[in-house]
Amino acid sequence: MKEKSYLPGTHPDLPPPTSEVGVVGWARKNLFATPADTIFTLLAFYVLYSIVPGFMQWAFIDAVYVAENREACWKMMETPGGAACWAFTSIRLNQLLYGFYPETEVWRINLSFILLFVALAPVLIDRLPFRKQFFIFTGLYPFVAGWLIFGWFALPPVASQDIGGLALTLIIGITGIAFSLPLGILLALGRTSNLPVIKILSVLFIEFIRGVPLIALLFIASTMLNYFMPPGTTFDLLVRVLIMVTLFASAYMAEVIRGGIAGIPKGQIEAASAAGLSYWKTMYLIVMPQVLKISIPGIVNTFIGLFKDTTLVLIIGMFDLLGMGKAALTNLNWAGLHREMYLFVAVVFFFCCYGMSLYSGYLERKLDTENKFQKK
Amino acid sequence: MATKAIKKTETGETVIHIEGMHKWFGNFHALKDIDLEVFQGEKIVICGPSGSGKSTLIRCINRLEEHQQGLINVHGTNLTSDLKDIETIRSDVGMVFQSFNLFPHLTILENCVLAPIWVRKMPRKEAEEIAMDLLERVKIPEQALKYPGQLSGGQQQRVAIARALCMRPKIMLFDEPTSALDPEMIKEVLDTMIELAQDGMTMLVVTHEMGFARKVANRVIFMDAGEIIEENDPETFFNKPQNDRTKLFLSQILNH
């Protein structure tokens, strides 16, 4: 038998062999672990090789950024239409961002967008100094933003039909996101409640809203809702849409949250009750913090779904980012450039949604107290 | 020795009074005509086969389970569906669970100060001082800022005991506190409980740790099929059990 290098009990921790660490180790483990892996890796490289350079050529290298109209744009290319004409989106940028919002008043939308981040700061950053004061502003923000965007006292009013483009997308999306979460939590608590009346009402609401397509709800909002109101009261169409989108998302949110509640061990609630905490304190201090944490993927899924569903307002004659893009394409000066327009819209949506996704990943890691995500 | 001193039955005032209490789960008659008197400072060990209703009994005392018939009186307050009464009783009765039930999203210290702050309305600083004191007593003050998931089972259960004590309870309920622990961690938890017993705490302990029962209990209660079958001081209980079912049970758990 070969002699041991160390006496029993004195073996030190040695560094791992080079095949396990560094670039070589990483590539071996992740790209070329088995023959099948190697084939897929090479295949993936080949697909990237055949798509990426051509796309780069079309989108950036040969692209035209400044031109009067499509004709002028295409004249500057080797083959007309052979590359992207970004002059289109840049000339139309104002409409894509703000719709028909009066140009002199556009600062109001920009300001409310900047203030949005001030309002979000205490929610997103928990070590923020003066967090309590910031939270007061967060509570006031919907009113401040409403005042800025629609105008009232000291600001000339803007009709809601004039709001469009990305601004409209964000208004609907953010309102839906901000209000569907608390509403969804209440509905989920209602559905898991022991009180029969509250439980039945919550179930009926959730099942009705989930059982009806959002488009149908939007049609109801645009055509029928005023019939249900007392005569003489009229709600702005945008407000009606905001309500419908929020209710729609909240039904889905409620089910996501209910799934999370089901995932909390009964012992947690028992331990809280045994200590004398009331139902609401137990929910607020013990159950919801854990539920929201384990439900992050589902919640963000609903947020992203809601954000993309805002494009459906197109059908009831509102011009969100996608609607504005479609409208721009009907202009004869620019007709035929749908690739550029749709790509632009897609990229904007992608960054918004991917941003949410990235933040949720960060949040999951930060809230993880069981080290599930910690690197070994 | 100190253990000798706590063995004598203290005849203080009654702190728990249960009379003719019944409990059903659906059609299942889980507790049948339970009568029990617990005096200030008493340590009672409840044992019995699984499904005999011993956990249900102590869970009825702080209303984690609702009884349907009979009377439960804790510290002069009758348990009814009155929420205020229930919350009063719960804040005076500490409970330790088999599966610890620490709050995983809060640090050890936050686990301990939560109820004092939100139920007793204690200032945070004072609550933290009390909590650190108790964590010291269960010998894990250095873990105060960690999360439950980073502690061993034995440490978690000691935190759970400290957390319950932070409310300054008058009675402590233990629901199989060592059953979910690895053998080498059982001792540290039992030692903590023995210390607590020596300090004079009124304790009701559901456990199969017969060594603990011999050492600490003033009374051992044997339950089977929802009834209290036998109730005696540990000496008599272990050496001269009266009932056949008790004898069978003891032979099963002592000779394995």
PDB file of N, CA and C in Angstrom, chain A residues 303-375:
ATOM      1  N   PHE A 303     -47.142  41.373 -12.262  1.00  0.00           N
ATOM      2  CA  PHE A 303     -46.791  42.755 -12.624  1.00  0.00           C
ATOM      3  C   PHE A 303     -46.424  42.847 -14.105  1.00  0.00           C
ATOM      4  N   ILE A 304     -45.570  41.925 -14.539  1.00  0.00           N
ATOM      5  CA  ILE A 304     -45.105  41.972 -15.926  1.00  0.00           C
ATOM      6  C   ILE A 304     -46.261  41.711 -16.880  1.00  0.00           C
ATOM      7  N   GLY A 305     -47.098  40.730 -16.510  1.00  0.00           N
ATOM      8  CA  GLY A 305     -48.268  40.442 -17.339  1.00  0.00           C
ATOM      9  C   GLY A 305     -49.165  41.661 -17.461  1.00  0.00           C
ATOM     10  N   LEU A 306     -49.391  42.313 -16.315  1.00  0.00           N
ATOM     11  CA  LEU A 306     -50.228  43.513 -16.298  1.00  0.00           C
ATOM     12  C   LEU A 306     -49.628  44.608 -17.169  1.00  0.00           C
ATOM     13  N   PHE A 307     -48.305  44.783 -17.034  1.00  0.00           N
ATOM     14  CA  PHE A 307     -47.653  45.857 -17.779  1.00  0.00           C
ATOM     15  C   PHE A 307     -47.811  45.637 -19.281  1.00  0.00           C
ATOM     16  N   LYS A 308     -47.690  44.395 -19.709  1.00  0.00           N
ATOM     17  CA  LYS A 308     -47.825  44.119 -21.147  1.00  0.00           C
ATOM     18  C   LYS A 308     -49.283  44.178 -21.591  1.00  0.00           C
ATOM     19  N   ASP A 309     -50.194  43.814 -20.659  1.00  0.00           N
ATOM     20  CA  ASP A 309     -51.618  43.865 -21.003  1.00  0.00           C
ATOM     21  C   ASP A 309     -52.119  45.285 -21.216  1.00  0.00           C
ATOM     22  N   THR A 310     -51.349  46.274 -20.756  1.00  0.00           N
ATOM     23  CA  THR A 310     -51.797  47.657 -20.959  1.00  0.00           C
ATOM     24  C   THR A 310     -51.948  47.961 -22.443  1.00  0.00           C
ATOM     25  N   THR A 311     -51.265  47.208 -23.304  1.00  0.00           N
ATOM     26  CA  THR A 311     -51.368  47.469 -24.742  1.00  0.00           C
ATOM     27  C   THR A 311     -52.782  47.221 -25.254  1.00  0.00           C
ATOM     28  N   LEU A 312     -53.595  46.474 -24.466  1.00  0.00           N
ATOM     29  CA  LEU A 312     -54.952  46.175 -24.920  1.00  0.00           C
ATOM     30  C   LEU A 312     -55.850  47.405 -24.972  1.00  0.00           C
ATOM     31  N   VAL A 313     -55.451  48.487 -24.294  1.00  0.00           N
ATOM     32  CA  VAL A 313     -56.301  49.692 -24.329  1.00  0.00           C
ATOM     33  C   VAL A 313     -56.414  50.251 -25.736  1.00  0.00           C
ATOM     34  N   LEU A 314     -55.518  49.814 -26.595  1.00  0.00           N
ATOM     35  CA  LEU A 314     -55.578  50.136 -28.012  1.00  0.00           C
ATOM     36  C   LEU A 314     -56.973  49.888 -28.568  1.00  0.00           C
ATOM     37  N   ILE A 315     -57.593  48.798 -28.087  1.00  0.00           N
ATOM     38  CA  ILE A 315     -58.879  48.358 -28.634  1.00  0.00           C
ATOM     39  C   ILE A 315     -60.012  49.316 -28.303  1.00  0.00           C
ATOM     40  N   ILE A 316     -59.920  50.015 -27.171  1.00  0.00           N
ATOM     41  CA  ILE A 316     -60.984  50.970 -26.868  1.00  0.00           C
ATOM     42  C   ILE A 316     -60.552  52.391 -27.213  1.00  0.00           C
ATOM     43  N   GLY A 317     -59.603  52.496 -28.137  1.00  0.00           N
ATOM     44  CA  GLY A 317     -59.284  53.797 -28.704  1.00  0.00           C
ATOM     45  C   GLY A 317     -58.346  54.651 -27.891  1.00  0.00           C
ATOM     46  N   MET A 318     -57.547  54.012 -27.033  1.00  0.00           N
ATOM     47  CA  MET A 318     -56.512  54.788 -26.348  1.00  0.00           C
ATOM     48  C   MET A 318     -55.178  54.444 -26.985  1.00  0.00           C
ATOM     49  N   PHE A 319     -54.316  55.440 -27.044  1.00  0.00           N
ATOM     50  CA  PHE A 319     -53.053  55.226 -27.754  1.00  0.00           C
ATOM     51  C   PHE A 319     -51.887  55.120 -26.780  1.00  0.00           C
ATOM     52  N   ASP A 320     -51.591  53.911 -26.389  1.00  0.00           N
ATOM     53  CA  ASP A 320     -50.420  53.682 -25.550  1.00  0.00           C
ATOM     54  C   ASP A 320     -49.190  53.621 -26.461  1.00  0.00           C
ATOM     55  N   LEU A 321     -48.089  53.165 -25.945  1.00  0.00           N
ATOM     56  CA  LEU A 321     -46.862  53.123 -26.742  1.00  0.00           C
ATOM     57  C   LEU A 321     -47.065  52.338 -28.036  1.00  0.00           C
ATOM     58  N   LEU A 322     -47.632  51.151 -27.923  1.00  0.00           N
ATOM     59  CA  LEU A 322     -47.845  50.336 -29.113  1.00  0.00           C
ATOM     60  C   LEU A 322     -48.854  50.996 -30.060  1.00  0.00           C
ATOM     61  N   GLY A 323     -49.922  51.548 -29.488  1.00  0.00           N
ATOM     62  CA  GLY A 323     -50.944  52.215 -30.290  1.00  0.00           C
ATOM     63  C   GLY A 323     -50.372  53.406 -31.031  1.00  0.00           C
ATOM     64  N   MET A 324     -49.522  54.164 -30.339  1.00  0.00           N
ATOM     65  CA  MET A 324     -48.890  55.338 -30.956  1.00  0.00           C
ATOM     66  C   MET A 324     -47.985  54.896 -32.112  1.00  0.00           C
ATOM     67  N   GLY A 325     -47.278  53.796 -31.882  1.00  0.00           N
ATOM     68  CA  GLY A 325     -46.409  53.275 -32.935  1.00  0.00           C
ATOM     69  C   GLY A 325     -47.210  52.851 -34.150  1.00  0.00           C
ATOM     70  N   LYS A 326     -48.305  52.141 -33.898  1.00  0.00           N
ATOM     71  CA  LYS A 326     -49.162  51.705 -35.007  1.00  0.00           C
ATOM     72  C   LYS A 326     -49.710  52.906 -35.766  1.00  0.00           C
ATOM     73  N   ALA A 327     -50.125  53.925 -35.005  1.00  0.00           N
ATOM     74  CA  ALA A 327     -50.679  55.126 -35.637  1.00  0.00           C
ATOM     75  C   ALA A 327     -49.635  55.798 -36.509  1.00  0.00           C
ATOM     76  N   ALA A 328     -48.395  55.833 -36.007  1.00  0.00           N
ATOM     77  CA  ALA A 328     -47.331  56.485 -36.772  1.00  0.00           C
ATOM     78  C   ALA A 328     -47.094  55.771 -38.100  1.00  0.00           C
ATOM     79  N   LEU A 329     -47.304  54.464 -38.092  1.00  0.00           N
ATOM     80  CA  LEU A 329     -47.054  53.686 -39.306  1.00  0.00           C
ATOM     81  C   LEU A 329     -48.059  54.009 -40.425  1.00  0.00           C
ATOM     82  N   THR A 330     -49.224  54.573 -40.029  1.00  0.00           N
ATOM     83  CA  THR A 330     -50.224  54.884 -41.050  1.00  0.00           C
ATOM     84  C   THR A 330     -49.856  56.154 -41.807  1.00  0.00           C
ATOM     85  N   ASN A 331     -48.866  56.877 -41.282  1.00  0.00           N
ATOM     86  CA  ASN A 331     -48.417  58.087 -41.979  1.00  0.00           C
ATOM     87  C   ASN A 331     -47.694  57.706 -43.260  1.00  0.00           C
ATOM     88  N   LEU A 332     -48.160  58.286 -44.408  1.00  0.00           N
ATOM     89  CA  LEU A 332     -47.612  57.870 -45.703  1.00  0.00           C
ATOM     90  C   LEU A 332     -46.120  58.133 -45.830  1.00  0.00           C
ATOM     91  N   ASN A 333     -45.660  59.194 -45.138  1.00  0.00           N
ATOM     92  CA  ASN A 333     -44.227  59.511 -45.198  1.00  0.00           C
ATOM     93  C   ASN A 333     -43.356  58.399 -44.652  1.00  0.00           C
ATOM     94  N   TRP A 334     -43.940  57.614 -43.767  1.00  0.00           N
ATOM     95  CA  TRP A 334     -43.126  56.628 -43.064  1.00  0.00           C
ATOM     96  C   TRP A 334     -43.633  55.202 -43.258  1.00  0.00           C
ATOM     97  N   ALA A 335     -44.660  55.026 -44.069  1.00  0.00           N
ATOM     98  CA  ALA A 335     -45.258  53.697 -44.214  1.00  0.00           C
ATOM     99  C   ALA A 335     -44.201  52.669 -44.590  1.00  0.00           C
ATOM    100  N   GLY A 336     -44.389  51.467 -44.107  1.00  0.00           N
ATOM    101  CA  GLY A 336     -43.479  50.379 -44.473  1.00  0.00           C
ATOM    102  C   GLY A 336     -42.333  50.175 -43.506  1.00  0.00           C
ATOM    103  N   LEU A 337     -42.242  51.026 -42.488  1.00  0.00           N
ATOM    104  CA  LEU A 337     -41.127  50.869 -41.551  1.00  0.00           C
ATOM    105  C   LEU A 337     -41.562  50.148 -40.283  1.00  0.00           C
ATOM    106  N   HIS A 338     -42.469  49.152 -40.410  1.00  0.00           N
ATOM    107  CA  HIS A 338     -42.974  48.530 -39.161  1.00  0.00           C
ATOM    108  C   HIS A 338     -41.901  47.759 -38.414  1.00  0.00           C
ATOM    109  N   ARG A 339     -40.897  47.211 -39.147  1.00  0.00           N
ATOM    110  CA  ARG A 339     -39.846  46.490 -38.411  1.00  0.00           C
ATOM    111  C   ARG A 339     -39.199  47.393 -37.360  1.00  0.00           C
ATOM    112  N   GLU A 340     -38.819  48.605 -37.812  1.00  0.00           N
ATOM    113  CA  GLU A 340     -38.176  49.543 -36.887  1.00  0.00           C
ATOM    114  C   GLU A 340     -39.093  49.877 -35.723  1.00  0.00           C
ATOM    115  N   MET A 341     -40.380  50.185 -36.080  1.00  0.00           N
ATOM    116  CA  MET A 341     -41.302  50.632 -35.044  1.00  0.00           C
ATOM    117  C   MET A 341     -41.559  49.531 -34.018  1.00  0.00           C
ATOM    118  N   TYR A 342     -41.871  48.351 -34.503  1.00  0.00           N
ATOM    119  CA  TYR A 342     -42.199  47.276 -33.558  1.00  0.00           C
ATOM    120  C   TYR A 342     -40.983  46.858 -32.742  1.00  0.00           C
ATOM    121  N   LEU A 343     -39.815  46.917 -33.395  1.00  0.00           N
ATOM    122  CA  LEU A 343     -38.600  46.586 -32.648  1.00  0.00           C
ATOM    123  C   LEU A 343     -38.383  47.597 -31.521  1.00  0.00           C
ATOM    124  N   PHE A 344     -38.599  48.870 -31.857  1.00  0.00           N
ATOM    125  CA  PHE A 344     -38.445  49.922 -30.856  1.00  0.00           C
ATOM    126  C   PHE A 344     -39.398  49.694 -29.673  1.00  0.00           C
ATOM    127  N   VAL A 345     -40.670  49.434 -30.012  1.00  0.00           N
ATOM    128  CA  VAL A 345     -41.665  49.199 -28.958  1.00  0.00           C
ATOM    129  C   VAL A 345     -41.274  47.981 -28.132  1.00  0.00           C
ATOM    130  N   ALA A 346     -40.842  46.920 -28.829  1.00  0.00           N
ATOM    131  CA  ALA A 346     -40.474  45.696 -28.127  1.00  0.00           C
ATOM    132  C   ALA A 346     -39.320  45.947 -27.169  1.00  0.00           C
ATOM    133  N   VAL A 347     -38.317  46.715 -27.641  1.00  0.00           N
ATOM    134  CA  VAL A 347     -37.146  46.965 -26.802  1.00  0.00           C
ATOM    135  C   VAL A 347     -37.541  47.760 -25.557  1.00  0.00           C
ATOM    136  N   VAL A 348     -38.410  48.772 -25.720  1.00  0.00           N
ATOM    137  CA  VAL A 348     -38.840  49.559 -24.567  1.00  0.00           C
ATOM    138  C   VAL A 348     -39.568  48.670 -23.563  1.00  0.00           C
ATOM    139  N   PHE A 349     -40.497  47.859 -24.056  1.00  0.00           N
ATOM    140  CA  PHE A 349     -41.210  46.949 -23.168  1.00  0.00           C
ATOM    141  C   PHE A 349     -40.248  45.984 -22.487  1.00  0.00           C
ATOM    142  N   PHE A 350     -39.304  45.463 -23.294  1.00  0.00           N
ATOM    143  CA  PHE A 350     -38.385  44.488 -22.729  1.00  0.00           C
ATOM    144  C   PHE A 350     -37.597  45.088 -21.576  1.00  0.00           C
ATOM    145  N   PHE A 351     -37.115  46.317 -21.760  1.00  0.00           N
ATOM    146  CA  PHE A 351     -36.308  46.893 -20.683  1.00  0.00           C
ATOM    147  C   PHE A 351     -37.132  47.136 -19.431  1.00  0.00           C
ATOM    148  N   CYS A 352     -38.379  47.576 -19.606  1.00  0.00           N
ATOM    149  CA  CYS A 352     -39.223  47.770 -18.424  1.00  0.00           C
ATOM    150  C   CYS A 352     -39.432  46.450 -17.692  1.00  0.00           C
ATOM    151  N   CYS A 353     -39.784  45.418 -18.453  1.00  0.00           N
ATOM    152  CA  CYS A 353     -40.118  44.139 -17.818  1.00  0.00           C
ATOM    153  C   CYS A 353     -38.869  43.459 -17.259  1.00  0.00           C
ATOM    154  N   TYR A 354     -37.780  43.516 -18.035  1.00  0.00           N
ATOM    155  CA  TYR A 354     -36.562  42.878 -17.557  1.00  0.00           C
ATOM    156  C   TYR A 354     -36.035  43.590 -16.319  1.00  0.00           C
ATOM    157  N   GLY A 355     -36.230  44.915 -16.280  1.00  0.00           N
ATOM    158  CA  GLY A 355     -35.850  45.677 -15.090  1.00  0.00           C
ATOM    159  C   GLY A 355     -36.585  45.164 -13.853  1.00  0.00           C
ATOM    160  N   MET A 356     -37.890  44.954 -14.003  1.00  0.00           N
ATOM    161  CA  MET A 356     -38.663  44.428 -12.879  1.00  0.00           C
ATOM    162  C   MET A 356     -38.119  43.066 -12.472  1.00  0.00           C
ATOM    163  N   SER A 357     -37.834  42.261 -13.485  1.00  0.00           N
ATOM    164  CA  SER A 357     -37.349  40.910 -13.219  1.00  0.00           C
ATOM    165  C   SER A 357     -36.014  40.947 -12.474  1.00  0.00           C
ATOM    166  N   LEU A 358     -35.103  41.824 -12.912  1.00  0.00           N
ATOM    167  CA  LEU A 358     -33.803  41.933 -12.252  1.00  0.00           C
ATOM    168  C   LEU A 358     -33.971  42.363 -10.801  1.00  0.00           C
ATOM    169  N   TYR A 359     -34.849  43.367 -10.603  1.00  0.00           N
ATOM    170  CA  TYR A 359     -35.030  43.843  -9.239  1.00  0.00           C
ATOM    171  C   TYR A 359     -35.597  42.736  -8.355  1.00  0.00           C
ATOM    172  N   SER A 360     -36.511  41.941  -8.916  1.00  0.00           N
ATOM    173  CA  SER A 360     -37.102  40.878  -8.097  1.00  0.00           C
ATOM    174  C   SER A 360     -36.053  39.841  -7.723  1.00  0.00           C
ATOM    175  N   GLY A 361     -35.134  39.560  -8.648  1.00  0.00           N
ATOM    176  CA  GLY A 361     -34.061  38.621  -8.331  1.00  0.00           C
ATOM    177  C   GLY A 361     -33.190  39.140  -7.197  1.00  0.00           C
ATOM    178  N   TYR A 362     -32.893  40.444  -7.272  1.00  0.00           N
ATOM    179  CA  TYR A 362     -32.095  41.083  -6.218  1.00  0.00           C
ATOM    180  C   TYR A 362     -32.816  41.005  -4.877  1.00  0.00           C
ATOM    181  N   LEU A 363     -34.131  41.275  -4.932  1.00  0.00           N
ATOM    182  CA  LEU A 363     -34.931  41.272  -3.714  1.00  0.00           C
ATOM    183  C   LEU A 363     -34.972  39.879  -3.091  1.00  0.00           C
ATOM    184  N   GLU A 364     -35.119  38.859  -3.943  1.00  0.00           N
ATOM    185  CA  GLU A 364     -35.150  37.486  -3.432  1.00  0.00           C
ATOM    186  C   GLU A 364     -33.854  37.152  -2.706  1.00  0.00           C
ATOM    187  N   ARG A 365     -32.744  37.561  -3.299  1.00  0.00           N
ATOM    188  CA  ARG A 365     -31.458  37.251  -2.659  1.00  0.00           C
ATOM    189  C   ARG A 365     -31.313  38.012  -1.353  1.00  0.00           C
ATOM    190  N   LYS A 366     -31.784  39.274  -1.379  1.00  0.00           N
ATOM    191  CA  LYS A 366     -31.612  40.085  -0.176  1.00  0.00           C
ATOM    192  C   LYS A 366     -32.463  39.569   0.975  1.00  0.00           C
ATOM    193  N   LEU A 367     -33.665  39.112   0.679  1.00  0.00           N
ATOM    194  CA  LEU A 367     -34.569  38.683   1.739  1.00  0.00           C
ATOM    195  C   LEU A 367     -34.337  37.245   2.166  1.00  0.00           C
ATOM    196  N   ASP A 368     -33.421  36.588   1.483  1.00  0.00           N
ATOM    197  CA  ASP A 368     -33.185  35.185   1.783  1.00  0.00           C
ATOM    198  C   ASP A 368     -32.434  35.047   3.091  1.00  0.00           C
ATOM    199  N   THR A 369     -33.085  34.457   4.091  1.00  0.00           N
ATOM    200  CA  THR A 369     -32.394  34.290   5.375  1.00  0.00           C
ATOM    201  C   THR A 369     -31.959  32.850   5.574  1.00  0.00           C
ATOM    202  N   GLU A 370     -32.207  32.018   4.560  1.00  0.00           N
ATOM    203  CA  GLU A 370     -31.808  30.628   4.717  1.00  0.00           C
ATOM    204  C   GLU A 370     -30.631  30.270   3.820  1.00  0.00           C
ATOM    205  N   ASN A 371     -30.034  31.292   3.226  1.00  0.00           N
ATOM    206  CA  ASN A 371     -28.812  31.111   2.437  1.00  0.00           C
ATOM    207  C   ASN A 371     -28.990  30.221   1.220  1.00  0.00           C
ATOM    208  N   LYS A 372     -30.227  30.170   0.708  1.00  0.00           N
ATOM    209  CA  LYS A 372     -30.464  29.317  -0.453  1.00  0.00           C
ATOM    210  C   LYS A 372     -29.680  29.807  -1.661  1.00  0.00           C
ATOM    211  N   PHE A 373     -29.521  31.124  -1.751  1.00  0.00           N
ATOM    212  CA  PHE A 373     -28.878  31.690  -2.932  1.00  0.00           C
ATOM    213  C   PHE A 373     -27.396  31.954  -2.732  1.00  0.00           C
ATOM    214  N   GLN A 374     -26.928  31.696  -1.510  1.00  0.00           N
ATOM    215  CA  GLN A 374     -25.547  32.068  -1.265  1.00  0.00           C
ATOM    216  C   GLN A 374     -24.606  31.157  -2.049  1.00  0.00           C
ATOM    217  N   LYS A 375     -23.568  31.759  -2.601  1.00  0.00           N
ATOM    218  CA  LYS A 375     -22.594  30.961  -3.353  1.00  0.00           C
ATOM    219  C   LYS A 375     -21.856  30.043  -2.397  1.00  0.00           C
TER     220      LYS A 375
END
